[in-house]
PDB file of C-alpha atoms in Angstrom:
ATOM      1  CA  MET A   1     -46.140 -46.360 220.054  1.00  0.00           C
ATOM      2  CA  ASN A   2     -45.111 -43.036 218.305  1.00  0.00           C
ATOM      3  CA  THR A   3     -45.044 -39.735 219.927  1.00  0.00           C
ATOM      4  CA  GLN A   4     -44.030 -36.293 218.683  1.00  0.00           C
ATOM      5  CA  TYR A   5     -41.796 -35.465 221.627  1.00  0.00           C
ATOM      6  CA  PRO A   6     -39.059 -37.577 223.406  1.00  0.00           C
ATOM      7  CA  ARG A   7     -40.095 -38.800 226.858  1.00  0.00           C
ATOM      8  CA  LEU A   8     -38.365 -38.486 230.163  1.00  0.00           C
ATOM      9  CA  ILE A   9     -36.867 -41.641 231.835  1.00  0.00           C
ATOM     10  CA  GLY A  10     -36.486 -42.195 235.576  1.00  0.00           C
ATOM     11  CA  ILE A  11     -34.017 -44.516 236.978  1.00  0.00           C
ATOM     12  CA  ASP A  12     -33.862 -45.978 240.651  1.00  0.00           C
ATOM     13  CA  TYR A  13     -30.425 -47.717 240.428  1.00  0.00           C
ATOM     14  CA  GLY A  14     -29.681 -50.544 242.850  1.00  0.00           C
ATOM     15  CA  THR A  15     -26.873 -53.050 242.770  1.00  0.00           C
ATOM     16  CA  LYS A  16     -29.213 -56.098 242.381  1.00  0.00           C
ATOM     17  CA  ARG A  17     -32.140 -54.328 240.432  1.00  0.00           C
ATOM     18  CA  VAL A  18     -32.742 -51.143 238.480  1.00  0.00           C
ATOM     19  CA  GLY A  19     -36.284 -49.661 238.421  1.00  0.00           C
ATOM     20  CA  ILE A  20     -37.251 -47.610 235.275  1.00  0.00           C
ATOM     21  CA  ALA A  21     -40.087 -45.166 234.899  1.00  0.00           C
ATOM     22  CA  VAL A  22     -41.205 -43.260 231.849  1.00  0.00           C
ATOM     23  CA  SER A  23     -43.121 -40.049 231.390  1.00  0.00           C
ATOM     24  CA  ASP A  24     -46.150 -39.653 229.207  1.00  0.00           C
ATOM     25  CA  PRO A  25     -45.784 -37.745 225.827  1.00  0.00           C
ATOM     26  CA  LEU A  26     -46.609 -34.327 227.412  1.00  0.00           C
ATOM     27  CA  ARG A  27     -44.337 -34.892 230.349  1.00  0.00           C
ATOM     28  CA  VAL A  28     -47.041 -34.468 233.051  1.00  0.00           C
ATOM     29  CA  PHE A  29     -46.884 -37.669 234.868  1.00  0.00           C
ATOM     30  CA  ALA A  30     -44.513 -40.551 235.410  1.00  0.00           C
ATOM     31  CA  GLN A  31     -45.348 -44.113 235.294  1.00  0.00           C
ATOM     32  CA  ALA A  32     -43.414 -47.210 236.425  1.00  0.00           C
ATOM     33  CA  GLU A  33     -42.019 -49.187 233.341  1.00  0.00           C
ATOM     34  CA  GLY A  34     -40.473 -52.103 235.082  1.00  0.00           C
ATOM     35  CA  THR A  35     -37.532 -53.567 237.046  1.00  0.00           C
ATOM     36  CA  TYR A  36     -34.470 -55.102 235.552  1.00  0.00           C
ATOM     37  CA  THR A  37     -31.044 -56.443 236.376  1.00  0.00           C
ATOM     38  CA  VAL A  38     -28.395 -53.839 235.592  1.00  0.00           C
ATOM     39  CA  GLU A  39     -27.380 -55.264 232.287  1.00  0.00           C
ATOM     40  CA  ALA A  40     -31.145 -55.866 231.287  1.00  0.00           C
ATOM     41  CA  ALA A  41     -31.949 -52.218 232.323  1.00  0.00           C
ATOM     42  CA  PHE A  42     -29.221 -50.836 230.094  1.00  0.00           C
ATOM     43  CA  ALA A  43     -30.455 -53.021 227.265  1.00  0.00           C
ATOM     44  CA  ARG A  44     -33.943 -51.739 227.914  1.00  0.00           C
ATOM     45  CA  LEU A  45     -32.710 -48.034 227.760  1.00  0.00           C
ATOM     46  CA  VAL A  46     -31.184 -48.825 224.342  1.00  0.00           C
ATOM     47  CA  GLU A  47     -34.593 -50.131 223.208  1.00  0.00           C
ATOM     48  CA  MET A  48     -36.420 -47.228 224.572  1.00  0.00           C
ATOM     49  CA  HIS A  49     -34.050 -44.778 222.950  1.00  0.00           C
ATOM     50  CA  ALA A  50     -34.774 -46.221 219.577  1.00  0.00           C
ATOM     51  CA  GLU A  51     -38.646 -45.879 220.012  1.00  0.00           C
ATOM     52  CA  PRO A  52     -40.196 -43.790 221.027  1.00  0.00           C
ATOM     53  CA  GLY A  53     -37.095 -41.963 222.158  1.00  0.00           C
ATOM     54  CA  PHE A  54     -36.044 -39.926 225.289  1.00  0.00           C
ATOM     55  CA  ASP A  55     -33.861 -36.891 225.675  1.00  0.00           C
ATOM     56  CA  THR A  56     -33.393 -36.808 229.488  1.00  0.00           C
ATOM     57  CA  VAL A  57     -32.614 -39.602 232.039  1.00  0.00           C
ATOM     58  CA  VAL A  58     -33.142 -38.657 235.597  1.00  0.00           C
ATOM     59  CA  VAL A  59     -31.122 -41.015 237.949  1.00  0.00           C
ATOM     60  CA  GLY A  60     -31.978 -41.200 241.686  1.00  0.00           C
ATOM     61  CA  TRP A  61     -28.904 -39.828 243.496  1.00  0.00           C
ATOM     62  CA  PRO A  62     -28.601 -41.476 247.030  1.00  0.00           C
ATOM     63  CA  LEU A  63     -27.674 -38.651 249.369  1.00  0.00           C
ATOM     64  CA  THR A  64     -27.254 -39.231 253.044  1.00  0.00           C
ATOM     65  CA  PRO A  65     -30.132 -38.132 255.453  1.00  0.00           C
ATOM     66  CA  ASP A  66     -28.193 -34.862 255.942  1.00  0.00           C
ATOM     67  CA  GLY A  67     -28.168 -34.214 252.181  1.00  0.00           C
ATOM     68  CA  GLU A  68     -24.505 -35.056 251.702  1.00  0.00           C
ATOM     69  CA  GLU A  69     -22.817 -37.394 249.137  1.00  0.00           C
ATOM     70  CA  GLY A  70     -21.989 -40.586 250.779  1.00  0.00           C
ATOM     71  CA  ARG A  71     -20.453 -44.106 249.638  1.00  0.00           C
ATOM     72  CA  ALA A  72     -23.538 -45.030 247.838  1.00  0.00           C
ATOM     73  CA  ILE A  73     -22.893 -42.495 245.233  1.00  0.00           C
ATOM     74  CA  GLU A  74     -19.908 -44.460 244.214  1.00  0.00           C
ATOM     75  CA  ARG A  75     -22.065 -47.499 243.114  1.00  0.00           C
ATOM     76  CA  VAL A  76     -24.410 -45.223 241.009  1.00  0.00           C
ATOM     77  CA  ARG A  77     -21.736 -43.001 239.360  1.00  0.00           C
ATOM     78  CA  PRO A  78     -20.533 -45.700 236.834  1.00  0.00           C
ATOM     79  CA  PHE A  79     -24.016 -46.354 235.662  1.00  0.00           C
ATOM     80  CA  VAL A  80     -24.603 -42.564 235.125  1.00  0.00           C
ATOM     81  CA  ASN A  81     -21.402 -42.364 233.201  1.00  0.00           C
ATOM     82  CA  ARG A  82     -22.326 -45.314 231.061  1.00  0.00           C
ATOM     83  CA  ILE A  83     -25.638 -43.681 230.123  1.00  0.00           C
ATOM     84  CA  ARG A  84     -23.775 -40.374 229.327  1.00  0.00           C
ATOM     85  CA  THR A  85     -21.223 -42.287 227.142  1.00  0.00           C
ATOM     86  CA  ALA A  86     -23.768 -44.520 225.297  1.00  0.00           C
ATOM     87  CA  PHE A  87     -26.280 -41.540 224.739  1.00  0.00           C
ATOM     88  CA  PRO A  88     -24.220 -38.402 224.324  1.00  0.00           C
ATOM     89  CA  SER A  89     -27.129 -36.344 222.925  1.00  0.00           C
ATOM     90  CA  VAL A  90     -29.221 -37.227 226.223  1.00  0.00           C
ATOM     91  CA  THR A  91     -29.285 -35.031 229.248  1.00  0.00           C
ATOM     92  CA  VAL A  92     -28.595 -37.110 232.242  1.00  0.00           C
ATOM     93  CA  GLU A  93     -29.633 -35.499 235.516  1.00  0.00           C
ATOM     94  CA  THR A  94     -29.162 -36.665 239.143  1.00  0.00           C
ATOM     95  CA  TRP A  95     -31.881 -36.314 241.498  1.00  0.00           C
ATOM     96  CA  ASP A  96     -32.124 -36.541 245.292  1.00  0.00           C
ATOM     97  CA  GLU A  97     -33.596 -40.110 245.970  1.00  0.00           C
ATOM     98  CA  ARG A  98     -33.826 -39.840 249.772  1.00  0.00           C
ATOM     99  CA  TYR A  99     -36.970 -41.627 251.103  1.00  0.00           C
ATOM    100  CA  SER A 100     -38.139 -42.491 247.411  1.00  0.00           C
ATOM    101  CA  SER A 101     -38.785 -46.131 248.345  1.00  0.00           C
ATOM    102  CA  GLU A 102     -40.781 -45.104 251.381  1.00  0.00           C
ATOM    103  CA  ARG A 103     -42.974 -42.817 249.088  1.00  0.00           C
ATOM    104  CA  ALA A 104     -43.205 -45.478 246.528  1.00  0.00           C
ATOM    105  CA  VAL A 105     -44.696 -47.985 249.220  1.00  0.00           C
ATOM    106  CA  GLU A 106     -47.166 -45.211 250.192  1.00  0.00           C
ATOM    107  CA  ALA A 107     -48.154 -44.645 246.606  1.00  0.00           C
ATOM    108  CA  LEU A 108     -48.699 -48.557 246.193  1.00  0.00           C
ATOM    109  CA  VAL A 109     -50.828 -48.438 249.320  1.00  0.00           C
ATOM    110  CA  ASP A 110     -52.783 -45.398 248.038  1.00  0.00           C
ATOM    111  CA  ALA A 111     -53.218 -47.299 244.692  1.00  0.00           C
ATOM    112  CA  GLY A 112     -54.856 -50.285 246.616  1.00  0.00           C
ATOM    113  CA  VAL A 113     -51.971 -52.736 245.786  1.00  0.00           C
ATOM    114  CA  ARG A 114     -52.203 -55.702 248.086  1.00  0.00           C
ATOM    115  CA  ARG A 115     -49.619 -56.080 250.976  1.00  0.00           C
ATOM    116  CA  LYS A 116     -48.292 -59.276 249.381  1.00  0.00           C
ATOM    117  CA  ASP A 117     -47.575 -57.514 246.169  1.00  0.00           C
ATOM    118  CA  ARG A 118     -46.116 -54.481 247.961  1.00  0.00           C
ATOM    119  CA  ARG A 119     -43.397 -56.797 249.369  1.00  0.00           C
ATOM    120  CA  GLU A 120     -42.095 -57.495 245.884  1.00  0.00           C
ATOM    121  CA  LYS A 121     -38.811 -55.591 245.906  1.00  0.00           C
ATOM    122  CA  GLY A 122     -38.982 -55.167 242.089  1.00  0.00           C
ATOM    123  CA  ARG A 123     -42.523 -53.446 242.231  1.00  0.00           C
ATOM    124  CA  VAL A 124     -41.176 -50.940 244.836  1.00  0.00           C
ATOM    125  CA  ASP A 125     -37.980 -50.300 242.672  1.00  0.00           C
ATOM    126  CA  ALA A 126     -40.121 -49.471 239.587  1.00  0.00           C
ATOM    127  CA  ALA A 127     -42.458 -47.323 241.722  1.00  0.00           C
ATOM    128  CA  ALA A 128     -39.359 -45.559 243.313  1.00  0.00           C
ATOM    129  CA  ALA A 129     -38.116 -44.720 239.783  1.00  0.00           C
ATOM    130  CA  ALA A 130     -41.649 -43.217 239.184  1.00  0.00           C
ATOM    131  CA  VAL A 131     -41.510 -41.151 242.288  1.00  0.00           C
ATOM    132  CA  ILE A 132     -38.075 -39.785 241.306  1.00  0.00           C
ATOM    133  CA  LEU A 133     -39.176 -38.951 237.947  1.00  0.00           C
ATOM    134  CA  GLN A 134     -42.506 -37.423 239.121  1.00  0.00           C
ATOM    135  CA  GLU A 135     -40.593 -35.144 241.542  1.00  0.00           C
ATOM    136  CA  TYR A 136     -38.279 -34.143 238.723  1.00  0.00           C
ATOM    137  CA  ILE A 137     -41.259 -33.339 236.409  1.00  0.00           C
ATOM    138  CA  ASP A 138     -43.110 -31.375 239.352  1.00  0.00           C
ATOM    139  CA  GLU A 139     -40.032 -29.523 240.606  1.00  0.00           C
ATOM    140  CA  GLY A 140     -37.430 -29.787 237.838  1.00  0.00           C
ATOM    141  CA  PRO A 141     -36.533 -27.593 234.928  1.00  0.00           C
ATOM    142  CA  PRO A 142     -39.498 -26.742 232.566  1.00  0.00           C
ATOM    143  CA  SER A 143     -39.939 -28.879 229.448  1.00  0.00           C
ATOM    144  CA  PRO A 144     -38.155 -27.262 226.501  1.00  0.00           C
ATOM    145  CA  HIS A 145     -41.003 -28.470 224.282  1.00  0.00           C
ATOM    146  CA  PHE A 146     -43.744 -26.743 226.494  1.00  0.00           C
ATOM    147  CA  PRO A 147     -42.325 -23.523 227.955  1.00  0.00           C
ATOM    148  CA  SER A 148     -44.008 -22.329 231.043  1.00  0.00           C
TER     149      SER A 148
END
């Protein structure tokens, strides 16, 4: 798959699983890419950076219900720093992920995914990464490739 523009990557980081989502080439919509262990997720990012490439990674930032940074941030921060170190030319954004898993389940219901399949945590994690990335696309800064 060869595209003219780098894609956006969305991450839903968890201590057991990491959901990854990717944007389409025009950066209009997000699609769940998969769920991985932490190490496998990082290896997948290395692969994705090589082809077709990405220039922005949006990582879900687990704020408290009041919008404050809580202890969960300390579990995500090392992964964010690892991405920044490994891909110095890539912009790494953090994005409020409050209720992203709940919205992911709603999206799976709307898509007609069976209840049994919705119980698979990996499927929800990948869908949550897509929710995070789609919110960034919809509300975040405009694409440098396609000025508004």
